[in-house]
Tab-separated table of C-alpha atoms in Angstrom:
chain	number	residue	atom	x	y	z
A	1	UNK	CA	-77.119	-25.476	42.851
A	2	UNK	CA	-79.711	-26.539	40.021
A	3	UNK	CA	-78.895	-24.277	36.881
A	4	UNK	CA	-81.137	-21.929	36.398
A	5	UNK	CA	-82.647	-21.635	32.784
A	6	UNK	CA	-81.618	-17.948	31.335
A	7	UNK	CA	-83.704	-16.471	29.149
A	8	UNK	CA	-83.617	-12.964	27.712
A	9	UNK	CA	-86.473	-11.659	25.504
A	10	UNK	CA	-88.183	-8.660	24.567
A	11	UNK	CA	-86.668	-5.386	26.098
A	12	UNK	CA	-83.867	-7.100	27.955
A	13	UNK	CA	-82.952	-8.799	24.817
A	14	UNK	CA	-82.768	-5.865	22.901
A	15	UNK	CA	-80.621	-3.882	25.766
A	16	UNK	CA	-78.139	-7.065	25.376
A	17	UNK	CA	-78.004	-6.644	21.226
A	18	UNK	CA	-76.990	-2.495	22.209
A	19	UNK	CA	-74.355	-3.676	24.608
A	20	UNK	CA	-72.807	-6.105	22.088
A	21	UNK	CA	-72.965	-3.708	19.423
A	22	UNK	CA	-71.618	-0.804	20.849
A	23	UNK	CA	-69.240	-3.478	22.040
A	24	UNK	CA	-68.298	-4.290	18.386
A	25	UNK	CA	-67.855	-0.690	17.106
A	26	UNK	CA	-65.947	0.733	19.937
A	27	UNK	CA	-63.516	-2.148	20.033
A	28	UNK	CA	-63.171	-3.088	16.001
A	29	UNK	CA	-64.190	-6.902	17.336
A	30	UNK	CA	-65.722	-8.877	14.510
A	31	UNK	CA	-68.360	-11.277	16.782
A	32	UNK	CA	-69.857	-10.283	20.107
A	33	UNK	CA	-71.833	-13.186	21.554
A	34	UNK	CA	-73.662	-13.659	24.942
A	35	UNK	CA	-73.884	-17.376	25.768
A	36	UNK	CA	-75.181	-19.448	29.238
A	37	UNK	CA	-72.710	-21.533	30.972
A	38	UNK	CA	-74.211	-24.870	29.340
A	39	UNK	CA	-72.896	-23.123	25.818
A	40	UNK	CA	-76.136	-22.048	24.259
A	41	UNK	CA	-76.179	-19.191	22.537
A	42	UNK	CA	-78.151	-16.375	24.444
A	43	UNK	CA	-77.541	-13.430	22.215
A	44	UNK	CA	-75.139	-12.599	18.987
A	45	UNK	CA	-74.180	-9.846	17.044
A	46	UNK	CA	-72.142	-9.339	13.945
A	47	UNK	CA	-69.987	-6.554	12.694
A	48	UNK	CA	-71.486	-5.071	9.445
A	49	UNK	CA	-68.089	-5.482	7.662
A	50	UNK	CA	-67.005	-9.229	9.188
A	51	UNK	CA	-67.280	-12.304	6.991
A	52	UNK	CA	-69.513	-15.173	8.065
A	53	UNK	CA	-68.414	-16.523	11.444
A	54	UNK	CA	-67.672	-20.061	12.059
A	55	UNK	CA	-70.598	-22.362	13.785
A	56	UNK	CA	-71.761	-20.375	16.327
A	57	UNK	CA	-72.812	-23.532	18.344
A	58	UNK	CA	-69.424	-25.060	18.328
A	59	UNK	CA	-67.854	-21.602	19.386
A	60	UNK	CA	-70.278	-21.215	22.408
A	61	UNK	CA	-69.892	-25.003	23.237
A	62	UNK	CA	-66.038	-24.913	23.223
A	63	UNK	CA	-66.053	-21.267	25.083
A	64	UNK	CA	-68.240	-22.202	28.071
A	65	UNK	CA	-66.352	-25.603	28.331
A	66	UNK	CA	-62.859	-24.051	28.129
A	67	UNK	CA	-64.733	-21.399	30.806
A	68	UNK	CA	-66.093	-23.814	32.854
A	69	UNK	CA	-62.264	-25.772	32.923
A	70	UNK	CA	-60.809	-22.303	34.001
A	71	UNK	CA	-62.754	-22.249	36.507
A	72	UNK	CA	-62.521	-25.275	38.363
A	73	UNK	CA	-58.856	-24.385	37.578
A	74	UNK	CA	-58.843	-21.365	39.837
A	75	UNK	CA	-60.667	-23.014	42.400
A	76	UNK	CA	-58.080	-26.105	42.618
A	77	UNK	CA	-55.633	-23.354	43.211
A	78	UNK	CA	-57.797	-21.620	45.894
A	79	UNK	CA	-58.770	-18.532	43.876
A	80	UNK	CA	-62.530	-17.627	43.244
A	81	UNK	CA	-62.044	-17.322	39.901
A	82	UNK	CA	-59.518	-16.293	37.135
A	83	UNK	CA	-59.953	-12.743	35.482
A	84	UNK	CA	-61.044	-12.449	31.609
A	85	UNK	CA	-59.634	-15.176	29.345
A	86	UNK	CA	-57.589	-14.139	26.082
A	87	UNK	CA	-56.535	-16.166	23.257
A	88	UNK	CA	-54.260	-14.492	20.633
A	89	UNK	CA	-53.125	-16.206	17.604
A	90	UNK	CA	-51.514	-14.488	14.210
A	91	UNK	CA	-54.752	-13.120	12.799
A	92	UNK	CA	-57.452	-13.802	15.272
A	93	UNK	CA	-58.161	-13.692	19.129
A	94	UNK	CA	-60.696	-14.409	21.477
A	95	UNK	CA	-61.915	-12.506	24.678
A	96	UNK	CA	-63.922	-14.263	27.265
A	97	UNK	CA	-65.211	-12.992	30.529
A	98	UNK	CA	-68.109	-13.485	33.085
A	99	UNK	CA	-71.399	-11.736	32.490
A	100	UNK	CA	-72.395	-12.607	36.020
A	101	UNK	CA	-72.703	-15.972	37.391
A	102	UNK	CA	-74.587	-17.485	34.460
A	103	UNK	CA	-73.502	-16.267	31.483
A	104	UNK	CA	-70.158	-15.445	29.424
A	105	UNK	CA	-69.285	-12.376	26.982
A	106	UNK	CA	-67.470	-13.575	23.857
A	107	UNK	CA	-65.582	-11.337	21.571
A	108	UNK	CA	-63.882	-12.645	18.321
A	109	UNK	CA	-61.479	-10.107	16.925
A	110	UNK	CA	-58.691	-9.799	14.356
A	111	UNK	CA	-55.598	-8.008	14.083
A	112	UNK	CA	-56.913	-4.595	13.496
A	113	UNK	CA	-58.565	-4.559	16.984
A	114	UNK	CA	-56.093	-3.558	19.361
A	115	UNK	CA	-56.211	-5.478	22.365
A	116	UNK	CA	-56.327	-2.955	25.166
A	117	UNK	CA	-59.307	-1.938	23.751
A	118	UNK	CA	-60.829	-5.325	23.541
A	119	UNK	CA	-60.062	-5.825	27.155
A	120	UNK	CA	-61.501	-2.390	28.078
A	121	UNK	CA	-64.748	-2.439	26.743
A	122	UNK	CA	-65.365	-6.373	27.262
A	123	UNK	CA	-64.993	-5.703	30.608
A	124	UNK	CA	-67.567	-3.145	30.473
A	125	UNK	CA	-69.824	-4.895	28.499
A	126	UNK	CA	-69.502	-7.973	30.708
A	127	UNK	CA	-70.686	-5.689	33.293
A	128	UNK	CA	-73.322	-4.487	31.896
A	129	UNK	CA	-74.253	-7.944	30.558
A	130	UNK	CA	-74.306	-9.276	33.773
A	131	UNK	CA	-76.848	-6.491	35.235
A	132	UNK	CA	-79.416	-7.743	32.743
A	133	UNK	CA	-78.807	-11.569	33.038
A	134	UNK	CA	-79.624	-10.804	36.953
A	135	UNK	CA	-83.023	-8.706	35.623
A	136	UNK	CA	-83.614	-11.634	33.335
A	137	UNK	CA	-83.471	-14.237	36.231
A	138	UNK	CA	-85.160	-12.210	38.651
A	139	UNK	CA	-88.281	-12.264	36.247
A	140	UNK	CA	-88.145	-15.419	34.205
A	141	UNK	CA	-90.827	-15.257	31.770
A	142	UNK	CA	-93.418	-18.382	31.621
A	143	UNK	CA	-93.653	-20.534	28.678
A	144	UNK	CA	-96.539	-21.926	28.092
A	145	UNK	CA	-96.054	-24.739	26.069
A	146	UNK	CA	-99.023	-27.450	25.927
A	147	UNK	CA	-99.570	-30.657	24.810
A	148	UNK	CA	-99.697	-30.060	21.228
A	149	UNK	CA	-96.238	-28.901	21.475
A	150	UNK	CA	-95.234	-32.206	22.786
A	151	UNK	CA	-97.542	-34.266	19.762
A	152	UNK	CA	-95.702	-32.059	17.390
A	153	UNK	CA	-92.526	-32.377	18.624
A	154	UNK	CA	-93.065	-36.222	19.014
A	155	UNK	CA	-93.903	-36.470	15.083
A	156	UNK	CA	-90.608	-34.595	14.311
A	157	UNK	CA	-88.833	-37.302	16.404
A	158	UNK	CA	-90.487	-40.129	14.235
A	159	UNK	CA	-89.822	-38.042	11.226
A	160	UNK	CA	-85.948	-37.724	12.047
A	161	UNK	CA	-85.141	-40.883	13.942
A	162	UNK	CA	-87.758	-43.396	12.211
A	163	UNK	CA	-90.908	-45.113	14.092
B	1	UNK	CA	-84.031	-26.445	32.298
B	2	UNK	CA	-83.641	-26.182	28.328
B	3	UNK	CA	-82.251	-23.276	27.287
B	4	UNK	CA	-84.995	-20.828	25.447
B	5	UNK	CA	-84.133	-18.181	23.335
B	6	UNK	CA	-87.233	-16.101	22.283
B	7	UNK	CA	-85.402	-13.460	19.922
B	8	UNK	CA	-84.658	-16.427	18.130
B	9	UNK	CA	-87.696	-18.763	19.036
B	10	UNK	CA	-85.426	-21.361	19.906
B	11	UNK	CA	-85.438	-24.207	22.327
B	12	UNK	CA	-82.439	-25.990	23.448
B	13	UNK	CA	-81.805	-29.111	25.222
B	14	UNK	CA	-78.533	-30.687	26.483
B	15	UNK	CA	-78.526	-34.567	26.265
B	16	UNK	CA	-75.399	-36.268	27.761
B	17	UNK	CA	-74.027	-39.615	27.272
B	18	UNK	CA	-72.775	-41.124	30.201
B	19	UNK	CA	-70.923	-44.420	31.225
B	20	UNK	CA	-67.743	-46.024	31.670
B	21	UNK	CA	-64.628	-45.705	29.455
B	22	UNK	CA	-65.081	-47.435	26.228
B	23	UNK	CA	-68.657	-48.370	26.537
B	24	UNK	CA	-69.441	-46.472	23.232
B	25	UNK	CA	-70.674	-43.342	23.586
B	26	UNK	CA	-68.494	-41.696	20.913
B	27	UNK	CA	-69.719	-44.407	18.779
B	28	UNK	CA	-73.316	-43.570	19.277
B	29	UNK	CA	-72.674	-40.114	18.263
B	30	UNK	CA	-70.447	-40.873	15.706
B	31	UNK	CA	-73.027	-43.117	14.006
B	32	UNK	CA	-75.728	-40.409	14.617
B	33	UNK	CA	-73.652	-37.709	12.686
B	34	UNK	CA	-73.431	-40.347	9.832
B	35	UNK	CA	-76.703	-40.581	9.552
B	36	UNK	CA	-78.644	-37.548	10.066
B	37	UNK	CA	-78.897	-35.740	6.745
B	38	UNK	CA	-77.263	-32.168	5.995
B	39	UNK	CA	-79.031	-29.365	7.046
B	40	UNK	CA	-80.828	-31.232	10.306
B	41	UNK	CA	-76.861	-31.321	11.953
B	42	UNK	CA	-74.152	-28.690	13.122
B	43	UNK	CA	-70.455	-29.739	13.122
B	44	UNK	CA	-69.477	-32.551	15.493
B	45	UNK	CA	-66.746	-31.536	17.722
B	46	UNK	CA	-64.455	-34.017	19.486
B	47	UNK	CA	-61.849	-33.075	22.059
B	48	UNK	CA	-59.999	-36.355	22.035
B	49	UNK	CA	-56.491	-37.824	22.541
B	50	UNK	CA	-54.422	-39.272	19.517
B	51	UNK	CA	-55.718	-42.197	20.147
B	52	UNK	CA	-59.039	-41.391	19.942
B	53	UNK	CA	-59.903	-41.641	23.622
B	54	UNK	CA	-62.160	-38.651	24.659
B	55	UNK	CA	-60.397	-36.070	26.576
B	56	UNK	CA	-62.998	-33.571	27.282
B	57	UNK	CA	-66.441	-33.971	25.226
B	58	UNK	CA	-67.540	-34.877	22.045
B	59	UNK	CA	-70.876	-32.358	21.069
B	60	UNK	CA	-73.405	-32.653	17.922
B	61	UNK	CA	-75.823	-30.120	17.530
B	62	UNK	CA	-79.123	-31.270	16.444
B	63	UNK	CA	-82.318	-29.676	14.732
B	64	UNK	CA	-85.730	-31.252	15.154
B	65	UNK	CA	-87.333	-28.811	13.162
B	66	UNK	CA	-89.839	-25.881	13.907
B	67	UNK	CA	-92.589	-26.547	16.681
B	68	UNK	CA	-95.058	-24.449	17.011
B	69	UNK	CA	-92.977	-21.764	15.906
B	70	UNK	CA	-89.841	-22.627	17.861
B	71	UNK	CA	-87.004	-24.114	16.520
B	72	UNK	CA	-86.233	-27.460	18.423
B	73	UNK	CA	-82.656	-28.150	18.955
B	74	UNK	CA	-80.610	-30.946	20.821
B	75	UNK	CA	-77.338	-30.370	21.631
B	76	UNK	CA	-75.510	-33.869	22.585
B	77	UNK	CA	-72.186	-34.515	24.650
B	78	UNK	CA	-70.460	-37.160	25.530
B	79	UNK	CA	-68.428	-37.175	28.579
B	80	UNK	CA	-64.818	-39.007	29.048
B	81	UNK	CA	-65.373	-42.058	30.300
B	82	UNK	CA	-62.190	-43.020	31.885
B	83	UNK	CA	-61.948	-42.705	35.587
B	84	UNK	CA	-59.105	-39.976	36.293
B	85	UNK	CA	-60.933	-37.679	33.905
B	86	UNK	CA	-63.755	-37.062	36.596
B	87	UNK	CA	-63.419	-33.317	36.594
B	88	UNK	CA	-64.052	-32.890	33.265
B	89	UNK	CA	-66.924	-35.589	33.277
B	90	UNK	CA	-68.574	-33.050	36.071
B	91	UNK	CA	-68.202	-29.939	33.939
B	92	UNK	CA	-69.889	-31.521	30.967
B	93	UNK	CA	-73.215	-32.518	33.697
B	94	UNK	CA	-73.880	-28.940	33.940
B	95	UNK	CA	-77.337	-27.641	32.562
B	96	UNK	CA	-78.046	-31.402	31.585
B	97	UNK	CA	-81.464	-32.250	30.313
B	98	UNK	CA	-81.637	-35.742	29.695
B	99	UNK	CA	-79.126	-38.848	30.168
B	100	UNK	CA	-78.017	-41.871	28.177
B	101	UNK	CA	-76.048	-43.982	30.289
B	102	UNK	CA	-74.150	-46.682	27.995
B	103	UNK	CA	-73.293	-49.604	29.623
B	104	UNK	CA	-70.712	-52.191	28.415
B	105	UNK	CA	-72.109	-55.750	28.127
B	106	UNK	CA	-68.375	-57.700	28.311
B	107	UNK	CA	-68.433	-59.463	31.696
B	108	UNK	CA	-65.122	-57.815	32.602
B	109	UNK	CA	-66.689	-54.432	32.919
B	110	UNK	CA	-69.783	-55.052	35.121
B	111	UNK	CA	-68.020	-53.552	38.033
B	112	UNK	CA	-67.049	-50.353	35.702
B	113	UNK	CA	-70.702	-50.125	34.633
B	114	UNK	CA	-71.828	-49.971	38.440
B	115	UNK	CA	-69.045	-47.348	39.239
B	116	UNK	CA	-69.918	-44.996	36.582
B	117	UNK	CA	-73.378	-44.911	37.650
B	118	UNK	CA	-72.477	-44.493	40.991
B	119	UNK	CA	-70.237	-41.742	40.118
B	120	UNK	CA	-72.527	-40.000	38.087
B	121	UNK	CA	-75.397	-39.875	41.043
B	122	UNK	CA	-72.126	-38.160	42.707
B	123	UNK	CA	-71.668	-35.841	40.129
B	124	UNK	CA	-75.356	-34.821	39.889
B	125	UNK	CA	-75.575	-34.095	43.203
B	126	UNK	CA	-72.829	-31.431	42.944
B	127	UNK	CA	-75.340	-29.698	40.795
B	128	UNK	CA	-78.197	-30.128	43.321
B	129	UNK	CA	-79.968	-32.948	41.266
B	130	UNK	CA	-80.800	-36.553	41.498
B	131	UNK	CA	-81.000	-39.035	39.129
B	132	UNK	CA	-84.513	-39.649	39.483
B	133	UNK	CA	-84.949	-36.195	38.554
B	134	UNK	CA	-84.005	-36.431	35.081
B	135	UNK	CA	-84.964	-38.472	32.373
B	136	UNK	CA	-82.391	-41.309	32.059
B	137	UNK	CA	-82.372	-44.129	29.368
B	138	UNK	CA	-80.171	-46.917	29.773
B	139	UNK	CA	-78.479	-48.138	26.657
B	140	UNK	CA	-76.947	-51.760	27.148
B	141	UNK	CA	-74.274	-51.629	24.037
B	142	UNK	CA	-72.193	-54.309	22.771
B	143	UNK	CA	-74.888	-56.755	22.679
B	144	UNK	CA	-73.075	-58.595	19.770
B	145	UNK	CA	-69.928	-59.757	21.993
B	146	UNK	CA	-70.023	-63.599	22.009
B	147	UNK	CA	-69.938	-63.734	25.751
B	148	UNK	CA	-72.311	-60.371	26.385
B	149	UNK	CA	-73.583	-60.542	29.621
B	150	UNK	CA	-77.560	-61.154	30.042
B	151	UNK	CA	-79.300	-57.167	29.706
B	152	UNK	CA	-80.661	-57.799	33.307
B	153	UNK	CA	-77.395	-58.585	34.764
B	154	UNK	CA	-76.344	-54.912	33.910
B	155	UNK	CA	-79.571	-53.737	34.610
B	156	UNK	CA	-79.161	-55.034	38.201
B	157	UNK	CA	-75.841	-53.192	38.897
B	158	UNK	CA	-76.736	-50.151	37.224
B	159	UNK	CA	-80.258	-49.900	37.516
B	160	UNK	CA	-81.630	-52.517	40.285
B	161	UNK	CA	-84.871	-50.678	40.749
B	162	UNK	CA	-85.702	-51.152	36.799
B	163	UNK	CA	-86.641	-47.145	36.693
B	164	UNK	CA	-84.875	-46.379	33.219
B	165	UNK	CA	-86.649	-47.445	29.879
B	166	UNK	CA	-83.610	-50.043	28.397
B	167	UNK	CA	-82.896	-50.603	25.202
B	168	UNK	CA	-80.065	-52.944	23.763
B	169	UNK	CA	-77.062	-51.829	21.032
B	170	UNK	CA	-74.845	-52.793	18.776
B	171	UNK	CA	-73.459	-48.761	18.560
B	172	UNK	CA	-70.800	-50.306	15.808
B	173	UNK	CA	-73.410	-51.093	13.402
B	174	UNK	CA	-76.139	-48.534	14.521
B	175	UNK	CA	-78.676	-51.106	16.057
B	176	UNK	CA	-80.313	-49.337	18.735
B	177	UNK	CA	-78.448	-46.041	18.727
B	178	UNK	CA	-81.664	-43.767	16.785
B	179	UNK	CA	-84.233	-45.846	19.224
B	180	UNK	CA	-81.908	-44.775	22.432
B	181	UNK	CA	-82.006	-41.009	21.397
B	182	UNK	CA	-85.683	-40.895	20.061
B	183	UNK	CA	-86.641	-42.371	23.863
B	184	UNK	CA	-84.555	-39.956	25.610
B	185	UNK	CA	-85.320	-37.271	23.566
B	186	UNK	CA	-89.133	-37.953	24.201
B	187	UNK	CA	-88.823	-38.037	27.577
B	188	UNK	CA	-86.997	-34.589	27.652
B	189	UNK	CA	-89.828	-33.145	25.466
B	190	UNK	CA	-92.633	-34.386	27.308
B	191	UNK	CA	-91.122	-32.090	30.758
B	192	UNK	CA	-91.392	-29.061	28.646
B	193	UNK	CA	-94.217	-26.804	29.831
B	194	UNK	CA	-95.011	-29.239	32.869
B	195	UNK	CA	-92.305	-28.473	35.045
């Protein structure tokens, strides 16, 4: 099937941000991201005390690629899916869970965040975000970008790549 | 299929460089990365083997700028060209908005070009897509080879119907690299709001 465009805005976006914020508060994780399966960031939240995050684009892309590979592995073994994915280093860790069919939840946490809490609240958040994603897909906003958008974008292409 | 982030007022597009092994896909991205000014590009991520063959993908985010209040961004990916990495290649095509097919001009790679195009069609079909549904640009690379095949011959095996715009390139020297990217970007942008 053709990958649908998952767009969060308005009230749905605000609710997604609330879910991420609450999850950071409950788990003590540093950053929470909702990303689509293509690797684009849909929403992200940072704990107030957290240092500057690594580049979000790179994080999202690698996590989406990793999740896609993990899903392919599951299918090879006759599983529909594998459960959440956790990577843990000496200081930092990642928690990735499916937020429905079209999105992923990513939590980045350090050694002060208990893994049990990260998994528990991560799972709850993923379920809540999955419901929001379903709502968003059921009511896609109509983007009305006209020829002016294309003209302006073309001018920027000339500027960036030369005439 | 672009990803729109209304909250941050961003529109993101995914462009994939496809083609047979060693045709120059990563070289294209490296050249672009080297020439795009700071502030208009993110970090380039390469998942490669020790001998610099792409294992999973290369990734480079580019920032076109703000258009009508929307930050417009392109995410460039390459696929691993080697035949046995097809499982990875398929994953990268998910949600693609535009494709650059990088073909090799070497006489011994004519068949590899054709097989890669056929493979791309098969992989797109898994997502319910046809090549005809997407903006595709054909880049015929390595034009500096002394025995480079005529462009028409390469085109005849990968795009006999001459559907895709064609650009000749020497990616190691940057020739044709920006021209190719600009064309696929233009084609991708032309579809915004029209689909």
